PDB file of C-alpha atoms in Angstrom:
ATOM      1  CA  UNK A 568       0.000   0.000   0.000  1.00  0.00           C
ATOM      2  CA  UNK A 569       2.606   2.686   0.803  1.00  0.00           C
ATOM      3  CA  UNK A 570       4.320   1.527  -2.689  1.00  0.00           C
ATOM      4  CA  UNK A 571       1.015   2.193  -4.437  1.00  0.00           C
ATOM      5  CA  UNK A 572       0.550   5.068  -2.219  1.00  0.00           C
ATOM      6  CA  UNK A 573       4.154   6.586  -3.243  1.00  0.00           C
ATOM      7  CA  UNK A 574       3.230   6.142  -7.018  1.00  0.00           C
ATOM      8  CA  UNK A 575       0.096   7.787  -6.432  1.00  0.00           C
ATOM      9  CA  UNK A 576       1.891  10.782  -5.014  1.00  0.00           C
ATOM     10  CA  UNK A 577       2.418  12.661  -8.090  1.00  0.00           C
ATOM     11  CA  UNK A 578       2.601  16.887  -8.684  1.00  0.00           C
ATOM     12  CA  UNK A 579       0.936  18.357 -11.794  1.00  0.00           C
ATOM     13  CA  UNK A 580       3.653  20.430 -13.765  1.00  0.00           C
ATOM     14  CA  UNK A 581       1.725  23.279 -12.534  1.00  0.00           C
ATOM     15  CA  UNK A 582       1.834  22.261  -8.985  1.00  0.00           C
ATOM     16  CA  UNK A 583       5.438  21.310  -9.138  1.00  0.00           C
ATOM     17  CA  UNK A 584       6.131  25.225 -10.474  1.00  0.00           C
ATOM     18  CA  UNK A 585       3.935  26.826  -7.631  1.00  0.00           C
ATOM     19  CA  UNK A 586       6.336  24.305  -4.755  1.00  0.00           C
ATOM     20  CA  UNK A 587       9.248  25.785  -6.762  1.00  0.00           C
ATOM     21  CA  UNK A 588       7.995  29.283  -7.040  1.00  0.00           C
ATOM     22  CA  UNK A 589       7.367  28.851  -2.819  1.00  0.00           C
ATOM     23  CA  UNK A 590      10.681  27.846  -2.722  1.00  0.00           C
ATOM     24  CA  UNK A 591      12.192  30.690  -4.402  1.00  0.00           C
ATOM     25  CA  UNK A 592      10.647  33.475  -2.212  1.00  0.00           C
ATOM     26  CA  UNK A 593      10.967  31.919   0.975  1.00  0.00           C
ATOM     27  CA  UNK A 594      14.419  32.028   0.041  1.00  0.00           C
ATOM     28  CA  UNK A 595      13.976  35.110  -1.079  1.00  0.00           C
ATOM     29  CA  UNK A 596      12.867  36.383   2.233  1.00  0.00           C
ATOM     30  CA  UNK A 597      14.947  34.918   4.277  1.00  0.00           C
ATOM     31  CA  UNK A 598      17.621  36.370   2.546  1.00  0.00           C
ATOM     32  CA  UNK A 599      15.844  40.154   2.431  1.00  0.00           C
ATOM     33  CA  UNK A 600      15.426  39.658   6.424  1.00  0.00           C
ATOM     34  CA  UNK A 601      18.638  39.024   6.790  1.00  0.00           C
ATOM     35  CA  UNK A 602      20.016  41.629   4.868  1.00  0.00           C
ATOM     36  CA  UNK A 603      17.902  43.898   7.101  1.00  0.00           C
ATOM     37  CA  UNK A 604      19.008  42.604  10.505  1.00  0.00           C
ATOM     38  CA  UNK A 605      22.568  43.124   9.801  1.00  0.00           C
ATOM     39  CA  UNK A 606      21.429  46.340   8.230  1.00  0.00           C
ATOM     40  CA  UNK A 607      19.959  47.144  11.264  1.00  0.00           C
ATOM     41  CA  UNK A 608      23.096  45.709  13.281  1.00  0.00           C
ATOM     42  CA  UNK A 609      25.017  47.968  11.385  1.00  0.00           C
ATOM     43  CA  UNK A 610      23.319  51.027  12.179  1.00  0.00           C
ATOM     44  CA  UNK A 611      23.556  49.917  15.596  1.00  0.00           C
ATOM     45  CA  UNK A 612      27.045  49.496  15.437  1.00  0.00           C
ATOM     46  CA  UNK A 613      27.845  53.101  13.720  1.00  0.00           C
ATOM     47  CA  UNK A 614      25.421  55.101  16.261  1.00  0.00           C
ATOM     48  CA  UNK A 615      27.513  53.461  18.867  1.00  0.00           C
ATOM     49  CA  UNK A 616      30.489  54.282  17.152  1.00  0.00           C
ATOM     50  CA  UNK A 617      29.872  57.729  17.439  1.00  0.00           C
ATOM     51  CA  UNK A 618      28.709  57.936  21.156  1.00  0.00           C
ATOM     52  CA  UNK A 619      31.902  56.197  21.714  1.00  0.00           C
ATOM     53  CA  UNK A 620      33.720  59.113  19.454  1.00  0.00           C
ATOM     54  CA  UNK A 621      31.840  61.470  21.572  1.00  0.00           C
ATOM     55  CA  UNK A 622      33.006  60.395  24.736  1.00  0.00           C
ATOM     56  CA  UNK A 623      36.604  60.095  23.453  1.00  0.00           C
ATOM     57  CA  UNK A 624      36.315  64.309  21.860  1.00  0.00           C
ATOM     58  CA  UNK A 625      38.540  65.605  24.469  1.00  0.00           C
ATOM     59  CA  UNK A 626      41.533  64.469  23.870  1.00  0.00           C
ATOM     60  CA  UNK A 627      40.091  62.547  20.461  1.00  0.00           C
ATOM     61  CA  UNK A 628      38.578  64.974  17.938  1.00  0.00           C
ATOM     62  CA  UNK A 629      39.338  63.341  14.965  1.00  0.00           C
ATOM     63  CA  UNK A 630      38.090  59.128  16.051  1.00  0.00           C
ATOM     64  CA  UNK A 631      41.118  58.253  15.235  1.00  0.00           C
ATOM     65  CA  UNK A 632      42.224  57.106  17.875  1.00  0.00           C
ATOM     66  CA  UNK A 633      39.433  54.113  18.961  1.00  0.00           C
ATOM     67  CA  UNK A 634      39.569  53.459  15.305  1.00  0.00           C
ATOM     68  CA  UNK A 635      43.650  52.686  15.881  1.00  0.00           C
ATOM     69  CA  UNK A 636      42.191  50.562  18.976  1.00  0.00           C
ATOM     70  CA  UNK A 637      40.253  48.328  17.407  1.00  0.00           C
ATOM     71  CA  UNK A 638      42.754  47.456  14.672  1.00  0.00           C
ATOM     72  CA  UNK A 639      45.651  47.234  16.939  1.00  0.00           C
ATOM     73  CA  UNK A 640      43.971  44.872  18.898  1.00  0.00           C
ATOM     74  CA  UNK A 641      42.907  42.730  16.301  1.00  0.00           C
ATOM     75  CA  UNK A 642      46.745  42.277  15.233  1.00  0.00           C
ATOM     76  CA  UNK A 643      47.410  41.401  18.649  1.00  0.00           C
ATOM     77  CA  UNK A 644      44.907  38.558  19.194  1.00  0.00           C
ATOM     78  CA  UNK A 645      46.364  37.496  15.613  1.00  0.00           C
ATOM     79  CA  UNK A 646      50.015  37.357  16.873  1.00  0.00           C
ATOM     80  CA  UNK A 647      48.896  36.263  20.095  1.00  0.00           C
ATOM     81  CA  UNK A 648      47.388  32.551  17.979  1.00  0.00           C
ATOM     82  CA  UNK A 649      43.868  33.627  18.458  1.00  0.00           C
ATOM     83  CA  UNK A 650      41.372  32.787  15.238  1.00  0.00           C
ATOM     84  CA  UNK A 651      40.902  35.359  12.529  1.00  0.00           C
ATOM     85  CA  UNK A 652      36.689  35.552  13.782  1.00  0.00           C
ATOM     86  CA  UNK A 653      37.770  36.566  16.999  1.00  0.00           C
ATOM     87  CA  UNK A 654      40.106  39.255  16.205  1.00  0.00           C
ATOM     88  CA  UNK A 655      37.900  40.470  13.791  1.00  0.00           C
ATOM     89  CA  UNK A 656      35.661  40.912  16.307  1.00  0.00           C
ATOM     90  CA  UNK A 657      37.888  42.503  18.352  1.00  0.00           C
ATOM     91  CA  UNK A 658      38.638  44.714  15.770  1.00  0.00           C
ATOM     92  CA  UNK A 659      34.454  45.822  15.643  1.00  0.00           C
ATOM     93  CA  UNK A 660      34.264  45.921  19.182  1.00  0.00           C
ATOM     94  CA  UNK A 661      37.352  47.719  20.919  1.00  0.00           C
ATOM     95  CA  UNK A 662      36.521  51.175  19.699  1.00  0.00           C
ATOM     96  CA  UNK A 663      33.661  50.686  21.742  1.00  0.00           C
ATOM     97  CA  UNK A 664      35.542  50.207  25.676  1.00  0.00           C
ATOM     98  CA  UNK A 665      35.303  54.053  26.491  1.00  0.00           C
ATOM     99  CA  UNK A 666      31.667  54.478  25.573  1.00  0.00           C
ATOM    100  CA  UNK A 667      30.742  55.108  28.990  1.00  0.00           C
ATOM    101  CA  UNK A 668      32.461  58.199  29.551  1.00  0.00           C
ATOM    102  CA  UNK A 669      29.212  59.603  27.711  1.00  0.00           C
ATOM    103  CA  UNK A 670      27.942  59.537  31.412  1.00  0.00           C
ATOM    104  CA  UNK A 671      30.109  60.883  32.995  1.00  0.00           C
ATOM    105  CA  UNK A 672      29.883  64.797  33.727  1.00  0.00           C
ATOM    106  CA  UNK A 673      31.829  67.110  31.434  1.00  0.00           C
ATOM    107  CA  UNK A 674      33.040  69.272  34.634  1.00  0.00           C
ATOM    108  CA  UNK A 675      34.953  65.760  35.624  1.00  0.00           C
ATOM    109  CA  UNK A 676      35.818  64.078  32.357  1.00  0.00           C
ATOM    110  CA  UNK A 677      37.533  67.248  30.851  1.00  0.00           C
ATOM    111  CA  UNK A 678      39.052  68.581  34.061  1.00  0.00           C
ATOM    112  CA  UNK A 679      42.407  69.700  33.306  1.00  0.00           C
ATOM    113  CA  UNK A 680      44.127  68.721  36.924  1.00  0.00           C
ATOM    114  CA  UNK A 681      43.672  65.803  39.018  1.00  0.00           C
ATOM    115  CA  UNK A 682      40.519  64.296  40.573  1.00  0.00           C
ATOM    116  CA  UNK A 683      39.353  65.255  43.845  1.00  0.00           C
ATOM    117  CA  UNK A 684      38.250  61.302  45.600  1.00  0.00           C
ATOM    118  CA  UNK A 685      34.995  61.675  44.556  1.00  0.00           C
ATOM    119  CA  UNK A 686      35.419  62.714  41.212  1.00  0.00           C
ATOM    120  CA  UNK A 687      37.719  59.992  40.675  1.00  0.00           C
ATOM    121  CA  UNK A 688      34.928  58.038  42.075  1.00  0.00           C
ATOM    122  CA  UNK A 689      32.674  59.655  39.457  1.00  0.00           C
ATOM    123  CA  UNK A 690      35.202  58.708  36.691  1.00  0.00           C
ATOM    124  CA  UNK A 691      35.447  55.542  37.601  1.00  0.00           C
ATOM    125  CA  UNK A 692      32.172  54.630  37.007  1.00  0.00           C
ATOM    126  CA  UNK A 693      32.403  54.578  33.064  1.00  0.00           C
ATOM    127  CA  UNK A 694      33.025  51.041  32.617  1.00  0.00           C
ATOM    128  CA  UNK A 695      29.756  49.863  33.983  1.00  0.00           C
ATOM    129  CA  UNK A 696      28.080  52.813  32.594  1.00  0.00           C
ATOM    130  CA  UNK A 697      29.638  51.177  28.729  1.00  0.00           C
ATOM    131  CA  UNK A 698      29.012  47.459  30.165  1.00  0.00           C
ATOM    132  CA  UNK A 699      25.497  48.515  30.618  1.00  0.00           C
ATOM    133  CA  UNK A 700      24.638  50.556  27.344  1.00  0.00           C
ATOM    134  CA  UNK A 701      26.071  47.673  25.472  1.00  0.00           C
ATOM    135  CA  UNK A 702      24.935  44.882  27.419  1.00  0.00           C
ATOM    136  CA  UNK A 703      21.531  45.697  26.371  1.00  0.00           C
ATOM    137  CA  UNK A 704      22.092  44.313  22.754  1.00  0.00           C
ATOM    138  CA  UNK A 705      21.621  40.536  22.742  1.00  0.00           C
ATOM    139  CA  UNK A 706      23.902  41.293  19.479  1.00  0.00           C
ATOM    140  CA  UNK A 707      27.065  38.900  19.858  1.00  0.00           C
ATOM    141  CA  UNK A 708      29.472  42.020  18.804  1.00  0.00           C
ATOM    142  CA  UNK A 709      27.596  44.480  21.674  1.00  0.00           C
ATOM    143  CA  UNK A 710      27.880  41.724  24.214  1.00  0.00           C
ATOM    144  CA  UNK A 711      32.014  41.176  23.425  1.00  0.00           C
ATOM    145  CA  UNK A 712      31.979  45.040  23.208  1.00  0.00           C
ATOM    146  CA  UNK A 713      30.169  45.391  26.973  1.00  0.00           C
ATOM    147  CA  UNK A 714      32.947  42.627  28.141  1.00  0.00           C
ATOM    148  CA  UNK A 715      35.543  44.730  27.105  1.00  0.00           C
ATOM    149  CA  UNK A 716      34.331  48.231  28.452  1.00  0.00           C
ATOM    150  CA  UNK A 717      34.010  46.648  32.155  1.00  0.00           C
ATOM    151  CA  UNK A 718      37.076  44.720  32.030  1.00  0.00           C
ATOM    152  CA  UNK A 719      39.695  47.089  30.455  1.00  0.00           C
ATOM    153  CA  UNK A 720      40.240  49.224  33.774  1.00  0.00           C
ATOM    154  CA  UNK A 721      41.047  45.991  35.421  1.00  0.00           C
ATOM    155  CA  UNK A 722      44.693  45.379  36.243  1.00  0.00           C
ATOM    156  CA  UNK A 723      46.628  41.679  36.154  1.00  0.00           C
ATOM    157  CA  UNK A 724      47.835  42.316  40.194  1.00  0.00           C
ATOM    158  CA  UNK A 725      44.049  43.137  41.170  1.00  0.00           C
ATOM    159  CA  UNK A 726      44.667  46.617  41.693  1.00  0.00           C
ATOM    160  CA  UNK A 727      42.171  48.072  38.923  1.00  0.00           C
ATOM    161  CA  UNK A 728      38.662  48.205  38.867  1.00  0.00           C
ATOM    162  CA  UNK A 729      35.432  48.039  38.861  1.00  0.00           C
ATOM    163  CA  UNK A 730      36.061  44.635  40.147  1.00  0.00           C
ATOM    164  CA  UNK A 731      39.385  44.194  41.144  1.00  0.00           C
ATOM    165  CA  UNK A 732      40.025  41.161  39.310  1.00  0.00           C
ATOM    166  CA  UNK A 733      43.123  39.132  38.950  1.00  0.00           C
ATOM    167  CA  UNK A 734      45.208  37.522  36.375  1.00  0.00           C
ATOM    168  CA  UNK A 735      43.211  35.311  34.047  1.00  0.00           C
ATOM    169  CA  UNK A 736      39.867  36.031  36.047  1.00  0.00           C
ATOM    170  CA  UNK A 737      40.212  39.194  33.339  1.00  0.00           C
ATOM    171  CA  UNK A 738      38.584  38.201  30.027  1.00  0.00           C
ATOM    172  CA  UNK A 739      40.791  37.553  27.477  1.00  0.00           C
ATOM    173  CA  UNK A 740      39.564  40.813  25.393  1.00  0.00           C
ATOM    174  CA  UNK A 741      39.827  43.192  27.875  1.00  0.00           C
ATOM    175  CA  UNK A 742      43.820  42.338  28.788  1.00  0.00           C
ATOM    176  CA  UNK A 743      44.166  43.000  24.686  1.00  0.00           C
ATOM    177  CA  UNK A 744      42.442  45.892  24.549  1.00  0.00           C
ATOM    178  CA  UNK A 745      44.165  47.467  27.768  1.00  0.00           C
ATOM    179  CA  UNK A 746      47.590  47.065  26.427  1.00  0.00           C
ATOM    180  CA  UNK A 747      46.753  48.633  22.954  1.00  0.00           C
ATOM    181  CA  UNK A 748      44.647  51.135  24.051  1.00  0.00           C
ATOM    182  CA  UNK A 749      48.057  52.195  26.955  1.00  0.00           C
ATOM    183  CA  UNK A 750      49.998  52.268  24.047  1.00  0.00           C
ATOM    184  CA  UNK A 751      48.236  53.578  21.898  1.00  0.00           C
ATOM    185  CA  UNK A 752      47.039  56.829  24.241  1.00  0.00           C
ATOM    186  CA  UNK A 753      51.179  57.254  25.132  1.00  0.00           C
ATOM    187  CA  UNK A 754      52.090  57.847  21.651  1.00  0.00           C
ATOM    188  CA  UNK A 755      49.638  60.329  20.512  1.00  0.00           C
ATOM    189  CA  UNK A 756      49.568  64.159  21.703  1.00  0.00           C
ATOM    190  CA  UNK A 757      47.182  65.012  24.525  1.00  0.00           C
ATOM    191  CA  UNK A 758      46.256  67.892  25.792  1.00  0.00           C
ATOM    192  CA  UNK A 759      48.137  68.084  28.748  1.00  0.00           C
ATOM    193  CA  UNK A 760      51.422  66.423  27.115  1.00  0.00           C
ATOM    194  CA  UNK A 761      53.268  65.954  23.859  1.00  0.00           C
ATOM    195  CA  UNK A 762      53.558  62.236  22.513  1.00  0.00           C
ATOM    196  CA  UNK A 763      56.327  59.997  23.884  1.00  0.00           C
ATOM    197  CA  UNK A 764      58.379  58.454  21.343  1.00  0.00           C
ATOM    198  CA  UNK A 765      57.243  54.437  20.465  1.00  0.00           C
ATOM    199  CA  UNK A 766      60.548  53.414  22.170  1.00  0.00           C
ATOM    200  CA  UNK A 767      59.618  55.442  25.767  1.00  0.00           C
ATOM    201  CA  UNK A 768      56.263  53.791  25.223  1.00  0.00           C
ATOM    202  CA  UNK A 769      57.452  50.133  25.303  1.00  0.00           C
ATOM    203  CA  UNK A 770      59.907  51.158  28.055  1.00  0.00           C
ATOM    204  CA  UNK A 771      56.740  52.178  29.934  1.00  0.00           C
ATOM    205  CA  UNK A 772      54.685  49.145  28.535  1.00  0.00           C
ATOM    206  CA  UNK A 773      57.322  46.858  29.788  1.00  0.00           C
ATOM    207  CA  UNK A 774      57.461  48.535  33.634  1.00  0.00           C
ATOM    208  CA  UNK A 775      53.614  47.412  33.622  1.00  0.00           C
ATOM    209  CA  UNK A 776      54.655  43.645  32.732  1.00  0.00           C
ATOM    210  CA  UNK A 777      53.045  41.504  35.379  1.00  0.00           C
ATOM    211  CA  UNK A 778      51.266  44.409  37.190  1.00  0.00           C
ATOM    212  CA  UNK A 779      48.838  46.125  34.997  1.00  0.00           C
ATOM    213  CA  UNK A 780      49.383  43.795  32.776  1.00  0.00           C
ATOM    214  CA  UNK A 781      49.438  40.520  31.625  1.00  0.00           C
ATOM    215  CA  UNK A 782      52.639  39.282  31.301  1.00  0.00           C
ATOM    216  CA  UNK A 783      52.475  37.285  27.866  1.00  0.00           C
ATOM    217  CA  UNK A 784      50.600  39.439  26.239  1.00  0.00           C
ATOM    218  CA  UNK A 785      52.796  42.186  26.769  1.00  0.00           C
ATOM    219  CA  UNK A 786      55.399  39.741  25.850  1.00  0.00           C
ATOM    220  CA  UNK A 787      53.713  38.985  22.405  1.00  0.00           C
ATOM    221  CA  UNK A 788      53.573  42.850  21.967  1.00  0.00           C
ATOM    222  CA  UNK A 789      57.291  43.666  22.430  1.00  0.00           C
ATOM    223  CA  UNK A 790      58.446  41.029  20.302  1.00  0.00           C
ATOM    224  CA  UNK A 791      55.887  42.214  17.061  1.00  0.00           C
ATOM    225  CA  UNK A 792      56.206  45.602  18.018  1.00  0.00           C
ATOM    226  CA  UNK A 793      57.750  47.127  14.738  1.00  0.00           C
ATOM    227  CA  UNK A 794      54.611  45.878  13.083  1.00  0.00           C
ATOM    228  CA  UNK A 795      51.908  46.829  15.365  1.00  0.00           C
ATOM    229  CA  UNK A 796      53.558  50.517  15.298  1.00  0.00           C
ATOM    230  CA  UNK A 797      53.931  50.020  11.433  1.00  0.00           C
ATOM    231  CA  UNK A 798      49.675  49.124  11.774  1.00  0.00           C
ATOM    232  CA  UNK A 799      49.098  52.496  14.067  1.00  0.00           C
ATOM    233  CA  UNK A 800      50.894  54.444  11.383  1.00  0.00           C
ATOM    234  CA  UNK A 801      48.898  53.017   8.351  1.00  0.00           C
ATOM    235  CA  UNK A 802      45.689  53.576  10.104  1.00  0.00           C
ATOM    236  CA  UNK A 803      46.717  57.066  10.718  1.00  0.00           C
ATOM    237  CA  UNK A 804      48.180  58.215   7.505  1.00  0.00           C
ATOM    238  CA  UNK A 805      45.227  56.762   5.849  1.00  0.00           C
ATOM    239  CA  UNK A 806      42.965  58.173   7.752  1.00  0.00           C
ATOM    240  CA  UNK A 807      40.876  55.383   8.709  1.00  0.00           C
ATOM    241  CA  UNK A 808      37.061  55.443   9.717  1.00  0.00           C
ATOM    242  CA  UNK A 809      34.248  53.452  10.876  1.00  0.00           C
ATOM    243  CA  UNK A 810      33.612  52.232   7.481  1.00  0.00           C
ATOM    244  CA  UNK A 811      37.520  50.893   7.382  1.00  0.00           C
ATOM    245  CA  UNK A 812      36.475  49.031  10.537  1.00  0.00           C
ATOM    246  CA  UNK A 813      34.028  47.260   9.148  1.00  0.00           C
ATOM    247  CA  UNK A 814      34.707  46.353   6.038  1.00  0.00           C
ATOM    248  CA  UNK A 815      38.399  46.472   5.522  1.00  0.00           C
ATOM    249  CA  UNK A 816      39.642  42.952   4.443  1.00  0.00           C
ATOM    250  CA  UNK A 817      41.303  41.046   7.096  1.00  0.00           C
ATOM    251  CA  UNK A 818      45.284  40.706   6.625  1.00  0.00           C
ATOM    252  CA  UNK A 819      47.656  38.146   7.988  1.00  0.00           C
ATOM    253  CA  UNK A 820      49.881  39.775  10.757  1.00  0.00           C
TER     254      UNK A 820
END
């Protein structure tokens, strides 16, 4: 009976077209909605972008400097063995760590002099103000990016905050982007001090080794440090945006 049943089971031409037509444009769809989330993810991503550019204006007002984070750190987590998805994220979701200094007051973020105790306790406050605004994205890329804005205060010896943690207890991304993002910050001008030179910046990198940061990492950064700075100075001369970010091809270290 099934046999007969199986012979039986034949489409008209015409009904065979329509199954193929349905085909088609679910296919169709599925494709058009997905072109739309990452559309959406996208625009996401860039209004992020420029709250994080924002936030970053006082000593920043170009962007160029979180866009030098996140490709820094994605040659990092390349020379450091990681896979070419996860530095690429890294690369999307660095520029993002500061992004909580948006709520922080301007009277504190751009004081010229030191903090008082409670404004430093005000400043420090901007990585779970970032961990927050990005942790509300179930988006893979805002979640990596909220990991890395709580975490990249945090020092190896326990000494940084918000959390004080230790060693490896630090996510992975967040002892990258802390490293670039020191070295980074040391060799551009600011506006209370003229660049240091790349070579007084890895003499300071190196004093950190094993306090504020993790020792192999920094490691991995000293010995491929003619090509990261090579990196910083290609983004720079060329003027990279948020657009280079995101769709720049990926290139072996």
């Amino acid at each position: 009976m099934v046999a007969a049943a199986r012979e039986n089971t034949q489409f008209s031409p015409a009904a065979a077209d329509q199954m193929e037509k349905i085909v088609f444009d679910l296919g169709r769809m599925y494709q058009e909605r997905n072109e739309a989330l990452q559309e959406v993810a996208r625009a996401h991503h860039e209004a992020l972008f420029l709250l994080s550019m924002a936030a970053e204006y006082k000593d920043d007002d170009t962007g160029i400097h979180i866009v030098r984070i996140g490709f820094l750190a994605e040659a990092l987590a390349l020379f450091l063995g990681e896979s070419k998805d996860y530095a690429l994220m890294l690369r999307k979701a660095a520029p993002m760590h500061d992004i909580g200094k948006i709520g922080i007051p301007d009277d504190v973020l751009k004081k010229p002099g030191a903090f008082t105790p409670q404004e430093r306790m005000i400043m420090n406050r901007h990585p779970a103000i970032g961990a927050d605004i990005l942790g509300k994205s179930r988006i893979a890329l805002f979640q990596v990016a909220a990991e890395i804005a709580l975490a990249h205060h945090e020092r190896w010896d326990g000494k940084g905050y918000p959390n004080q943690l230790a060693g490896q207890a630090i996510p992975l991304s967040g002892r990258i982007v802390t490293i670039v993002d020191f070295y980074d910050a040391l060799t551009m001008d600011r506006v209370y001090r003229p660049a240091f030179s790349h070579e007084k910046a890895l003499e300071m990198l190196l004093a950190e080794r094993g306090k504020a940061f993790d020792p192999d990492i920094v490691d991995c950064f000293l010995r491929n440090s003619a090509a990261i700075s090579a990196l910083r100075e290609q983004v720079t001369v060329g003027r990279m945006t948020f657009a280079d970010l995101i769709n720049r091809k990926q290139e072996a270290p």
